[in-house]
Amino acid sequence: MANKKQSSASSFSSNVDRMVDHAFSILNLDAGTAQAIKACDSVLQVKFPVKIRGEIQTFTGWRAVHSTHRLPAKGGIRFAAYSDQDEVEALAALMTYKCALVDVPFGGSKGALHIDPSQYSRDEMQLITRRYTLELVRKGFLNPATNVPAPDVGTGQREMAWIADTYKHLNPEDINYQACVTGKPVQQGGIRGRVEATGRGVQYAIREFFRHPRDLTAANLSAGLAGKRVIVQGLGNVGYHAAKFLQEEDDVKITAIIEYDGVISNENGLNVEEVYRFKIEHGSFKEFPGGTFSPDNKGALEMECDILIPAALERQISKENASRIQAKLIVEAANGPITFDADKILRDKGIVIMPDVYVNAGGVTVSYFEWIRNLSHIRFGRMERRYDELRGNEYATLLEEATGSKLSASTRSMIVRGASELDLVRSGLDDTMRNAYQEMHETLHSNDKIADLRTAAFVIAIRKISRSYLDVGIY
Ligand code: GLU
């Protein structure tokens, strides 16, 4: 096992640490407790060989466990050619604060495999994923009770199904084997609504922001989401779903979508679904007929808009470009898209930032629901749905008899309908995102030392974590 390596001032983990330190200074926590909260519990590094096309290749992977004050430790696994240990540790730490903020009772963890998935066939990816899983299981870094991965950049349902199956074969006697990983396909023990959960959470987060006039004024935004001009960076799982739901259900105008090879823009609004389908079909949206393409993806972040949603990678807004950003509100759908220095520059300009630990917590929230579903071995709503329907029918009939008038078909079906698993997942996610924002809002406006939502989020998270340390002591 590798020790935590020294990180330079500009590294991802030191950026996270600096943001957390600021919250510590407000909370006046004693140095020992602060250090215990900040320290990354353990980091596993694995190097393993796999025979690919007749040749042996050695792969490097990590799994960092940042905290275990709640178990299991939770967080995704990314497959990316740029991954390194520092990034994995920073992301594991963010998971700790994220879970605490939204009351998901997990510790924080993250994993990565240093790989460019586009260079391998499906079968090769399966072989590599299963081999990586074997390492994690053998070394105690994957287990339904202690460490539960999920999808992240470069991984999805397919990889989660392979991970779950590998774990099951290694632990056939574990009755809870399905709970060893979340983000699985529904037919393999996954939960409805998990694929789009992070994007859906981004939508719910923005909706909640727009319910707070005081925060809208701070961002210099008028009331009402409809018609707001939004730029999204990244058309991966999170960016795609967030942009699609906001456009289709909240009537925002997606004026630009930024990807690694350029930006497509249209002042009258892009049709997200069409852009997405075009990109899948052609491998790029360069030739998309409904907008104008430019290769300047970096400069596109600086275009004028109401809301900027970075939903791609970390450190996209740094002190190099922060002063040129023109958005009124930045919604961090990705993890760590704004560096510590850039954060200050943006706030000095009056731009409001909704922080990643809050904004993208929808994924882990629905993962929590999936884990509970796996442990209870039953789909949410299975027992009560038809009963609720029966009662609803009785109620609707009584209402009609009492009033002497017939209910409209839509009102009747609203009263009668029992909640499906997807209804419950959405309701639980919406409730989680609303509660967490309201807590942040209250904390922000009740303490003069707290000037921004990110600090409020870290203060809330650290307060909760430190309470658990103080309650049970350090063991
Ligand atoms: N990878 C996601 C995140 O960064 C999801 C983690 C999970 O569901 O455990 O929050």
Tab-separated table of C-alpha atoms and ligand atoms in Angstrom:
chain	number	residue	atom	x	y	z
A	1	MET	CA	0.000	0.000	0.000
A	2	ALA	CA	1.317	3.407	-0.942
A	3	ASN	CA	1.544	6.257	1.523
A	4	LYS	CA	-0.177	9.540	0.838
A	5	LYS	CA	2.175	11.348	-1.423
A	6	GLN	CA	3.205	14.950	-0.935
A	7	SER	CA	0.991	17.205	-3.004
A	8	SER	CA	2.082	20.457	-4.595
A	9	ALA	CA	0.222	23.711	-3.941
A	10	SER	CA	-1.677	23.479	-7.232
A	11	SER	CA	-2.596	19.800	-7.020
A	12	PHE	CA	-6.237	18.785	-6.869
A	13	SER	CA	-5.988	17.462	-3.314
A	14	SER	CA	-4.305	20.626	-2.052
A	15	ASN	CA	-7.093	22.673	-3.670
A	16	VAL	CA	-9.665	20.643	-1.756
A	17	ASP	CA	-7.597	20.911	1.437
A	18	ARG	CA	-7.407	24.699	1.153
A	19	MET	CA	-11.169	24.965	0.785
A	20	VAL	CA	-11.674	22.675	3.778
A	21	ASP	CA	-9.097	24.596	5.870
A	22	HIS	CA	-11.111	27.744	5.372
A	23	ALA	CA	-14.172	26.012	6.851
A	24	PHE	CA	-12.080	24.668	9.757
A	25	SER	CA	-10.921	28.190	10.601
A	26	ILE	CA	-14.545	29.336	10.845
A	27	LEU	CA	-15.562	26.381	12.987
A	28	ASN	CA	-12.670	26.836	15.410
A	29	LEU	CA	-12.112	23.100	15.554
A	30	ASP	CA	-9.107	21.921	17.518
A	31	ALA	CA	-6.152	21.106	15.295
A	32	GLY	CA	-6.154	17.397	16.179
A	33	THR	CA	-9.775	16.809	15.176
A	34	ALA	CA	-9.298	18.890	12.031
A	35	GLN	CA	-6.276	16.831	11.069
A	36	ALA	CA	-8.128	13.569	11.749
A	37	ILE	CA	-11.006	14.653	9.507
A	38	LYS	CA	-8.724	15.808	6.697
A	39	ALA	CA	-6.393	12.811	6.601
A	40	CYS	CA	-6.968	10.169	3.951
A	41	ASP	CA	-7.503	6.935	5.871
A	42	SER	CA	-5.848	4.539	3.434
A	43	VAL	CA	-4.866	4.248	-0.202
A	44	LEU	CA	-4.443	1.036	-2.101
A	45	GLN	CA	-2.335	0.991	-5.228
A	46	VAL	CA	-2.464	-2.092	-7.415
A	47	LYS	CA	-0.448	-3.094	-10.432
A	48	PHE	CA	-1.676	-6.163	-12.232
A	49	PRO	CA	-0.920	-7.901	-15.520
A	50	VAL	CA	-3.502	-8.759	-18.182
A	51	LYS	CA	-2.794	-10.565	-21.424
A	52	ILE	CA	-4.143	-8.393	-24.256
A	53	ARG	CA	-3.866	-9.532	-27.891
A	54	GLY	CA	-1.082	-11.970	-26.970
A	55	GLU	CA	0.955	-9.431	-24.987
A	56	ILE	CA	1.144	-8.878	-21.244
A	57	GLN	CA	0.194	-5.348	-20.202
A	58	THR	CA	0.496	-4.044	-16.652
A	59	PHE	CA	-2.262	-1.768	-15.369
A	60	THR	CA	-2.148	0.585	-12.389
A	61	GLY	CA	-5.192	1.311	-10.256
A	62	TRP	CA	-6.061	2.885	-6.917
A	63	ARG	CA	-8.791	2.902	-4.319
A	64	ALA	CA	-8.577	5.567	-1.642
A	65	VAL	CA	-10.644	5.486	1.535
A	66	HIS	CA	-10.777	8.965	2.968
A	67	SER	CA	-13.082	8.331	5.925
A	68	THR	CA	-14.701	5.479	7.803
A	69	HIS	CA	-16.689	7.363	10.464
A	70	ARG	CA	-19.664	5.869	8.615
A	71	LEU	CA	-19.536	2.595	6.714
A	72	PRO	CA	-19.464	1.581	3.964
A	73	ALA	CA	-17.089	4.089	2.409
A	74	LYS	CA	-18.652	5.147	-0.881
A	75	GLY	CA	-17.561	6.625	-4.167
A	76	GLY	CA	-17.130	5.955	-7.844
A	77	ILE	CA	-14.408	4.298	-9.867
A	78	ARG	CA	-13.114	6.181	-12.893
A	79	PHE	CA	-11.304	4.752	-15.872
A	80	ALA	CA	-9.134	7.493	-17.339
A	81	ALA	CA	-5.677	7.918	-18.847
A	82	TYR	CA	-5.008	11.033	-16.733
A	83	SER	CA	-5.882	9.472	-13.357
A	84	ASP	CA	-3.316	9.498	-10.582
A	85	GLN	CA	-3.189	8.956	-6.836
A	86	ASP	CA	-3.490	12.632	-5.941
A	87	GLU	CA	-6.700	12.944	-7.925
A	88	VAL	CA	-8.150	9.794	-6.356
A	89	GLU	CA	-7.412	11.063	-2.835
A	90	ALA	CA	-8.928	14.475	-3.555
A	91	LEU	CA	-12.066	12.868	-4.971
A	92	ALA	CA	-12.324	10.494	-1.989
A	93	ALA	CA	-12.184	13.490	0.356
A	94	LEU	CA	-14.929	15.246	-1.618
A	95	MET	CA	-17.064	12.108	-1.222
A	96	THR	CA	-16.737	12.337	2.579
A	97	TYR	CA	-17.990	15.946	2.660
A	98	LYS	CA	-20.633	15.296	-0.011
A	99	CYS	CA	-22.167	12.370	1.889
A	100	ALA	CA	-22.165	14.276	5.182
A	101	LEU	CA	-23.765	17.350	3.604
A	102	VAL	CA	-26.705	15.455	2.094
A	103	ASP	CA	-27.110	13.049	5.025
A	104	VAL	CA	-26.077	9.943	3.157
A	105	PRO	CA	-24.647	7.785	5.963
A	106	PHE	CA	-21.433	6.729	4.226
A	107	GLY	CA	-17.722	7.416	4.485
A	108	GLY	CA	-15.838	8.751	1.467
A	109	SER	CA	-13.886	6.696	-1.058
A	110	LYS	CA	-12.849	6.810	-4.712
A	111	GLY	CA	-11.096	4.536	-7.164
A	112	ALA	CA	-9.386	4.868	-10.508
A	113	LEU	CA	-7.774	2.760	-13.148
A	114	HIS	CA	-5.120	4.342	-15.319
A	115	ILE	CA	-6.441	3.376	-18.732
A	116	ASP	CA	-7.759	4.828	-21.984
A	117	PRO	CA	-10.909	2.708	-22.472
A	118	SER	CA	-11.172	3.694	-26.152
A	119	GLN	CA	-8.086	1.562	-26.887
A	120	TYR	CA	-9.708	-1.699	-25.795
A	121	SER	CA	-12.540	-3.902	-27.025
A	122	ARG	CA	-15.545	-4.731	-24.867
A	123	ASP	CA	-14.151	-8.180	-24.025
A	124	GLU	CA	-10.765	-6.738	-23.117
A	125	MET	CA	-12.414	-4.143	-20.877
A	126	GLN	CA	-14.326	-6.929	-19.165
A	127	LEU	CA	-11.134	-8.856	-18.525
A	128	ILE	CA	-9.352	-5.789	-17.141
A	129	THR	CA	-12.305	-4.708	-14.985
A	130	ARG	CA	-12.707	-8.173	-13.495
A	131	ARG	CA	-8.983	-8.374	-12.752
A	132	TYR	CA	-9.029	-4.936	-11.063
A	133	THR	CA	-12.068	-6.053	-9.034
A	134	LEU	CA	-10.217	-9.168	-7.922
A	135	GLU	CA	-7.427	-6.968	-6.546
A	136	LEU	CA	-9.898	-4.747	-4.695
A	137	VAL	CA	-11.780	-7.679	-3.177
A	138	ARG	CA	-8.642	-9.549	-2.136
A	139	LYS	CA	-7.233	-6.483	-0.433
A	140	GLY	CA	-10.444	-5.638	1.414
A	141	PHE	CA	-11.317	-2.583	-0.681
A	142	LEU	CA	-14.636	-3.845	-2.037
A	143	ASN	CA	-17.364	-5.223	0.163
A	144	PRO	CA	-21.069	-4.410	0.777
A	145	ALA	CA	-20.329	-3.549	4.411
A	146	THR	CA	-17.137	-1.554	4.074
A	147	ASN	CA	-16.448	-0.221	0.590
A	148	VAL	CA	-18.993	0.169	-2.193
A	149	PRO	CA	-17.932	1.630	-5.572
A	150	ALA	CA	-20.149	3.198	-8.238
A	151	PRO	CA	-19.805	4.629	-11.753
A	152	ASP	CA	-17.727	7.715	-12.468
A	153	VAL	CA	-15.895	9.157	-15.499
A	154	GLY	CA	-15.324	6.360	-18.040
A	155	THR	CA	-17.430	3.748	-16.238
A	156	GLY	CA	-21.135	2.930	-16.212
A	157	GLN	CA	-23.682	0.174	-15.682
A	158	ARG	CA	-21.692	-2.296	-17.760
A	159	GLU	CA	-18.575	-2.083	-15.567
A	160	MET	CA	-20.677	-2.166	-12.380
A	161	ALA	CA	-22.357	-5.398	-13.567
A	162	TRP	CA	-18.920	-7.002	-14.127
A	163	ILE	CA	-17.733	-5.825	-10.703
A	164	ALA	CA	-20.843	-7.221	-8.967
A	165	ASP	CA	-20.547	-10.533	-10.798
A	166	THR	CA	-16.858	-10.898	-9.939
A	167	TYR	CA	-17.580	-10.185	-6.266
A	168	LYS	CA	-20.443	-12.717	-6.276
A	169	HIS	CA	-18.192	-15.454	-7.639
A	170	LEU	CA	-15.581	-14.733	-4.995
A	171	ASN	CA	-18.176	-14.551	-2.182
A	172	PRO	CA	-21.061	-16.847	-3.118
A	173	GLU	CA	-22.052	-17.172	0.546
A	174	ASP	CA	-22.558	-13.425	1.002
A	175	ILE	CA	-26.327	-12.991	0.893
A	176	ASN	CA	-25.859	-9.247	0.307
A	177	TYR	CA	-23.492	-9.587	-2.616
A	178	GLN	CA	-25.587	-7.273	-4.804
A	179	ALA	CA	-24.897	-4.396	-2.432
A	180	CYS	CA	-21.141	-4.543	-3.132
A	181	VAL	CA	-21.474	-1.923	-5.874
A	182	THR	CA	-24.132	0.571	-7.015
A	183	GLY	CA	-25.058	1.911	-10.428
A	184	LYS	CA	-25.795	-1.597	-11.727
A	185	PRO	CA	-28.267	-2.285	-14.540
A	186	VAL	CA	-31.817	-2.679	-13.160
A	187	GLN	CA	-31.949	-6.358	-14.124
A	188	GLN	CA	-28.749	-6.949	-12.092
A	189	GLY	CA	-30.048	-5.348	-8.890
A	190	GLY	CA	-29.782	-1.704	-9.920
A	191	ILE	CA	-32.420	0.893	-9.125
A	192	ARG	CA	-34.556	2.864	-11.546
A	193	GLY	CA	-33.391	6.441	-11.873
A	194	ARG	CA	-29.729	5.865	-10.982
A	195	VAL	CA	-28.325	6.489	-14.489
A	196	GLU	CA	-29.737	10.015	-14.666
A	197	ALA	CA	-29.543	10.674	-10.898
A	198	THR	CA	-26.615	13.100	-10.897
A	199	GLY	CA	-28.068	15.160	-13.759
A	200	ARG	CA	-31.510	15.080	-12.136
A	201	GLY	CA	-29.878	16.236	-8.877
A	202	VAL	CA	-28.295	19.182	-10.722
A	203	GLN	CA	-31.748	20.159	-12.000
A	204	TYR	CA	-33.306	19.883	-8.518
A	205	ALA	CA	-30.413	21.917	-7.061
A	206	ILE	CA	-30.944	24.759	-9.561
A	207	ARG	CA	-34.709	24.685	-9.028
A	208	GLU	CA	-34.154	25.030	-5.292
A	209	PHE	CA	-31.740	27.937	-5.817
A	210	PHE	CA	-34.474	29.712	-7.776
A	211	ARG	CA	-36.837	29.355	-4.802
A	212	HIS	CA	-34.647	31.738	-2.752
A	213	PRO	CA	-35.090	35.375	-3.816
A	214	ARG	CA	-32.222	36.537	-1.616
A	215	ASP	CA	-29.765	34.213	-3.353
A	216	LEU	CA	-31.117	35.173	-6.779
A	217	THR	CA	-30.492	38.831	-5.968
A	218	ALA	CA	-26.942	38.002	-4.872
A	219	ALA	CA	-26.383	36.391	-8.266
A	220	ASN	CA	-28.031	39.301	-10.066
A	221	LEU	CA	-30.588	36.936	-11.581
A	222	SER	CA	-34.269	37.652	-12.100
A	223	ALA	CA	-36.896	35.230	-10.792
A	224	GLY	CA	-37.959	32.224	-12.863
A	225	LEU	CA	-35.813	29.600	-14.547
A	226	ALA	CA	-37.695	29.714	-17.855
A	227	GLY	CA	-35.753	31.519	-20.569
A	228	LYS	CA	-32.480	31.636	-18.627
A	229	ARG	CA	-29.407	31.230	-20.856
A	230	VAL	CA	-27.339	28.243	-19.860
A	231	ILE	CA	-23.944	26.956	-21.037
A	232	VAL	CA	-23.014	23.363	-20.280
A	233	GLN	CA	-19.474	22.019	-20.414
A	234	GLY	CA	-19.424	18.263	-21.007
A	235	LEU	CA	-22.044	16.097	-22.680
A	236	GLY	CA	-21.263	12.992	-20.652
A	237	ASN	CA	-23.812	11.331	-18.390
A	238	VAL	CA	-24.123	14.274	-15.970
A	239	GLY	CA	-24.002	17.172	-18.454
A	240	TYR	CA	-26.340	15.495	-20.909
A	241	HIS	CA	-29.045	14.685	-18.373
A	242	ALA	CA	-28.811	18.027	-16.566
A	243	ALA	CA	-29.026	19.984	-19.841
A	244	LYS	CA	-31.817	17.783	-21.222
A	245	PHE	CA	-34.045	18.000	-18.129
A	246	LEU	CA	-33.475	21.741	-17.701
A	247	GLN	CA	-34.337	22.377	-21.334
A	248	GLU	CA	-37.293	20.014	-21.615
A	249	GLU	CA	-38.874	20.578	-18.198
A	250	ASP	CA	-37.777	24.060	-17.071
A	251	ASP	CA	-37.663	25.815	-20.439
A	252	VAL	CA	-34.133	27.137	-20.092
A	253	LYS	CA	-32.215	28.012	-23.276
A	254	ILE	CA	-29.092	25.922	-23.681
A	255	THR	CA	-27.071	28.485	-25.637
A	256	ALA	CA	-23.843	26.452	-25.843
A	257	ILE	CA	-22.536	22.962	-25.222
A	258	ILE	CA	-18.790	22.577	-24.795
A	259	GLU	CA	-16.925	19.349	-25.459
A	260	TYR	CA	-13.243	18.334	-25.657
A	261	ASP	CA	-13.123	19.102	-29.410
A	262	GLY	CA	-15.007	22.387	-29.493
A	263	VAL	CA	-18.249	24.182	-28.760
A	264	ILE	CA	-21.611	24.246	-30.460
A	265	SER	CA	-23.722	27.322	-29.804
A	266	ASN	CA	-27.053	28.868	-30.714
A	267	GLU	CA	-28.411	32.031	-29.085
A	268	ASN	CA	-31.975	30.764	-29.587
A	269	GLY	CA	-31.219	27.547	-27.743
A	270	LEU	CA	-29.969	24.108	-28.763
A	271	ASN	CA	-32.079	20.979	-28.724
A	272	VAL	CA	-30.014	18.873	-26.306
A	273	GLU	CA	-31.445	15.533	-27.335
A	274	GLU	CA	-30.729	16.264	-31.010
A	275	VAL	CA	-27.165	17.395	-30.267
A	276	TYR	CA	-26.586	14.280	-28.179
A	277	ARG	CA	-27.966	11.894	-30.819
A	278	PHE	CA	-25.926	13.653	-33.518
A	279	LYS	CA	-22.778	13.321	-31.445
A	280	ILE	CA	-23.342	9.599	-30.860
A	281	GLU	CA	-23.996	9.008	-34.537
A	282	HIS	CA	-21.108	11.084	-35.909
A	283	GLY	CA	-18.617	10.915	-33.013
A	284	SER	CA	-18.637	14.739	-32.745
A	285	PHE	CA	-21.145	17.582	-33.013
A	286	LYS	CA	-18.900	19.573	-35.378
A	287	GLU	CA	-21.348	19.355	-38.282
A	288	PHE	CA	-24.522	19.668	-36.186
A	289	PRO	CA	-26.941	21.695	-38.343
A	290	GLY	CA	-28.799	23.381	-35.442
A	291	GLY	CA	-25.887	25.493	-34.177
A	292	THR	CA	-22.540	27.114	-34.909
A	293	PHE	CA	-19.368	25.166	-34.225
A	294	SER	CA	-16.068	26.581	-33.005
A	295	PRO	CA	-12.971	24.634	-31.924
A	296	ASP	CA	-12.297	27.130	-29.106
A	297	ASN	CA	-13.632	25.078	-26.212
A	298	LYS	CA	-11.543	26.891	-23.567
A	299	GLY	CA	-12.727	30.327	-24.666
A	300	ALA	CA	-16.334	29.112	-24.711
A	301	LEU	CA	-16.395	29.022	-20.905
A	302	GLU	CA	-16.016	32.797	-21.049
A	303	MET	CA	-19.119	33.380	-23.193
A	304	GLU	CA	-21.897	35.484	-21.733
A	305	CYS	CA	-24.747	33.544	-20.049
A	306	ASP	CA	-26.889	33.382	-16.922
A	307	ILE	CA	-25.823	29.952	-15.704
A	308	LEU	CA	-22.620	28.075	-16.469
A	309	ILE	CA	-22.628	24.346	-15.668
A	310	PRO	CA	-19.162	22.788	-15.781
A	311	ALA	CA	-19.992	19.074	-15.999
A	312	ALA	CA	-16.710	17.702	-17.313
A	313	LEU	CA	-13.404	17.535	-15.470
A	314	GLU	CA	-11.633	19.191	-12.563
A	315	ARG	CA	-9.697	22.489	-12.668
A	316	GLN	CA	-11.404	23.918	-15.757
A	317	ILE	CA	-11.661	27.398	-14.263
A	318	SER	CA	-8.344	28.504	-12.811
A	319	LYS	CA	-6.726	31.845	-12.091
A	320	GLU	CA	-5.804	31.985	-15.811
A	321	ASN	CA	-9.384	32.328	-17.079
A	322	ALA	CA	-11.482	33.138	-13.957
A	323	SER	CA	-11.430	36.903	-14.455
A	324	ARG	CA	-12.958	36.512	-17.930
A	325	ILE	CA	-15.927	34.332	-16.888
A	326	GLN	CA	-19.200	36.182	-17.486
A	327	ALA	CA	-21.820	33.827	-16.008
A	328	LYS	CA	-23.909	35.045	-13.082
A	329	LEU	CA	-24.229	31.644	-11.476
A	330	ILE	CA	-21.826	28.694	-11.775
A	331	VAL	CA	-23.235	25.277	-10.954
A	332	GLU	CA	-20.443	22.771	-10.326
A	333	ALA	CA	-21.837	19.532	-11.727
A	334	ALA	CA	-18.321	18.083	-12.107
A	335	ASN	CA	-16.034	17.468	-9.153
A	336	GLY	CA	-13.552	20.288	-8.537
A	337	PRO	CA	-14.017	22.312	-11.766
A	338	ILE	CA	-12.933	25.555	-10.035
A	339	THR	CA	-9.537	25.904	-8.342
A	340	PHE	CA	-9.137	27.542	-4.941
A	341	ASP	CA	-7.602	30.694	-6.442
A	342	ALA	CA	-10.232	30.933	-9.168
A	343	ASP	CA	-12.986	30.564	-6.589
A	344	LYS	CA	-11.895	33.808	-4.925
A	345	ILE	CA	-11.552	35.703	-8.221
A	346	LEU	CA	-15.053	34.648	-9.281
A	347	ARG	CA	-16.628	35.576	-5.954
A	348	ASP	CA	-14.906	38.977	-6.020
A	349	LYS	CA	-16.569	39.516	-9.384
A	350	GLY	CA	-19.959	38.831	-7.769
A	351	ILE	CA	-20.470	35.439	-9.397
A	352	VAL	CA	-22.350	32.980	-7.193
A	353	ILE	CA	-21.019	29.405	-7.113
A	354	MET	CA	-23.091	26.371	-6.202
A	355	PRO	CA	-20.429	23.914	-5.007
A	356	ASP	CA	-19.774	20.403	-6.299
A	357	VAL	CA	-20.179	18.725	-2.903
A	358	TYR	CA	-23.794	19.795	-3.083
A	359	VAL	CA	-24.633	20.013	-6.773
A	360	ASN	CA	-23.502	16.551	-7.860
A	361	ALA	CA	-24.620	14.683	-4.733
A	362	GLY	CA	-27.601	13.209	-6.599
A	363	GLY	CA	-25.532	10.263	-7.794
A	364	VAL	CA	-24.468	9.058	-4.387
A	365	THR	CA	-27.919	9.800	-2.961
A	366	VAL	CA	-29.596	7.415	-5.392
A	367	SER	CA	-26.700	4.979	-4.859
A	368	TYR	CA	-27.716	5.010	-1.195
A	369	PHE	CA	-31.272	4.077	-2.209
A	370	GLU	CA	-29.913	1.297	-4.431
A	371	TRP	CA	-27.759	-0.066	-1.587
A	372	ILE	CA	-30.780	-0.134	0.742
A	373	ARG	CA	-32.838	-1.847	-1.956
A	374	ASN	CA	-30.105	-4.498	-2.305
A	375	LEU	CA	-29.916	-5.086	1.447
A	376	SER	CA	-33.692	-5.338	1.760
A	377	HIS	CA	-33.856	-7.591	-1.313
A	378	ILE	CA	-37.038	-5.954	-2.531
A	379	ARG	CA	-37.958	-3.219	-4.967
A	380	PHE	CA	-39.208	0.007	-3.387
A	381	GLY	CA	-43.003	0.240	-3.588
A	382	ARG	CA	-43.549	-3.463	-4.323
A	383	MET	CA	-45.563	-4.127	-1.166
A	384	GLU	CA	-47.691	-0.991	-0.985
A	385	ARG	CA	-48.244	0.178	-4.549
A	386	ARG	CA	-51.451	-1.744	-5.306
A	387	TYR	CA	-52.766	-1.214	-1.797
A	388	ASP	CA	-52.319	2.545	-2.210
A	389	GLU	CA	-54.075	2.276	-5.553
A	390	LEU	CA	-57.025	0.466	-3.971
A	391	ARG	CA	-57.334	3.044	-1.225
A	392	GLY	CA	-56.989	5.864	-3.761
A	393	ASN	CA	-59.846	4.392	-5.781
A	394	GLU	CA	-62.080	4.239	-2.714
A	395	TYR	CA	-61.179	7.797	-1.835
A	396	ALA	CA	-61.851	9.109	-5.344
A	397	THR	CA	-65.238	7.363	-5.457
A	398	LEU	CA	-66.194	8.756	-2.027
A	399	LEU	CA	-65.172	12.224	-3.178
A	400	GLU	CA	-67.326	11.936	-6.286
A	401	GLU	CA	-70.297	10.727	-4.225
A	402	ALA	CA	-69.883	13.503	-1.663
A	403	THR	CA	-69.548	16.298	-4.221
A	404	GLY	CA	-71.951	14.851	-6.745
A	405	SER	CA	-69.544	15.666	-9.570
A	406	LYS	CA	-67.192	13.469	-11.536
A	407	LEU	CA	-63.454	13.926	-11.160
A	408	SER	CA	-61.513	14.570	-14.351
A	409	ALA	CA	-59.576	11.571	-15.644
A	410	SER	CA	-56.236	13.196	-14.772
A	411	THR	CA	-57.282	14.128	-11.203
A	412	ARG	CA	-58.661	10.640	-10.650
A	413	SER	CA	-55.497	8.978	-11.879
A	414	MET	CA	-53.389	11.305	-9.689
A	415	ILE	CA	-55.370	10.280	-6.594
A	416	VAL	CA	-55.519	6.597	-7.482
A	417	ARG	CA	-51.968	6.003	-8.634
A	418	GLY	CA	-49.610	4.138	-6.248
A	419	ALA	CA	-45.976	5.319	-6.317
A	420	SER	CA	-43.578	3.355	-8.529
A	421	GLU	CA	-39.935	2.827	-7.660
A	422	LEU	CA	-38.979	5.691	-9.980
A	423	ASP	CA	-41.517	8.029	-8.324
A	424	LEU	CA	-40.033	7.223	-4.924
A	425	VAL	CA	-36.448	7.638	-6.100
A	426	ARG	CA	-37.243	11.053	-7.569
A	427	SER	CA	-39.138	12.106	-4.479
A	428	GLY	CA	-36.272	11.023	-2.203
A	429	LEU	CA	-33.722	12.767	-4.396
A	430	ASP	CA	-35.725	15.991	-4.611
A	431	ASP	CA	-36.216	16.008	-0.852
A	432	THR	CA	-32.484	15.449	-0.281
A	433	MET	CA	-31.442	18.257	-2.640
A	434	ARG	CA	-33.979	20.696	-1.201
A	435	ASN	CA	-33.092	19.968	2.435
A	436	ALA	CA	-29.371	20.277	1.829
A	437	TYR	CA	-29.774	23.598	0.010
A	438	GLN	CA	-32.016	24.973	2.731
A	439	GLU	CA	-29.415	24.031	5.340
A	440	MET	CA	-26.706	25.753	3.269
A	441	HIS	CA	-28.877	28.829	2.785
A	442	GLU	CA	-29.568	29.081	6.520
A	443	THR	CA	-25.912	28.584	7.436
A	444	LEU	CA	-24.784	31.159	4.874
A	445	HIS	CA	-27.135	33.837	6.112
A	446	SER	CA	-26.761	33.187	9.829
A	447	ASN	CA	-22.996	33.609	10.181
A	448	ASP	CA	-21.118	36.735	9.078
A	449	LYS	CA	-17.914	34.778	8.673
A	450	ILE	CA	-19.481	32.606	5.969
A	451	ALA	CA	-19.512	34.466	2.680
A	452	ASP	CA	-20.350	31.778	0.140
A	453	LEU	CA	-22.252	28.541	-0.408
A	454	ARG	CA	-19.107	26.407	-0.658
A	455	THR	CA	-17.903	27.454	2.773
A	456	ALA	CA	-21.429	26.905	4.111
A	457	ALA	CA	-21.437	23.392	2.623
A	458	PHE	CA	-18.062	22.485	4.123
A	459	VAL	CA	-19.001	23.982	7.500
A	460	ILE	CA	-22.170	21.854	7.623
A	461	ALA	CA	-20.360	18.706	6.502
A	462	ILE	CA	-17.441	19.163	8.907
A	463	ARG	CA	-19.774	19.960	11.784
A	464	LYS	CA	-21.593	16.655	11.192
A	465	ILE	CA	-18.390	14.637	10.799
A	466	SER	CA	-16.713	16.188	13.821
A	467	ARG	CA	-19.814	15.451	15.893
A	468	SER	CA	-19.451	11.784	15.064
A	469	TYR	CA	-15.774	11.915	16.096
A	470	LEU	CA	-16.604	13.753	19.327
A	471	ASP	CA	-19.537	11.459	20.162
A	472	VAL	CA	-17.709	8.166	19.840
A	473	GLY	CA	-14.127	9.356	20.304
A	474	ILE	CA	-11.114	8.317	18.272
A	475	TYR	CA	-10.559	4.571	18.301
B	1	GLU	N1	-19.171	8.967	-8.883
B	1	GLU	C1	-20.256	9.625	-8.279
B	1	GLU	C2	-19.784	10.790	-7.426
B	1	GLU	O1	-18.704	11.299	-7.613
B	1	GLU	C3	-21.187	8.665	-7.550
B	1	GLU	C4	-20.641	8.014	-6.350
B	1	GLU	C5	-21.559	6.927	-5.780
B	1	GLU	O2	-22.660	6.786	-6.245
B	1	GLU	O3	-21.096	6.245	-4.855
B	1	GLU	O4	-20.475	11.289	-6.593
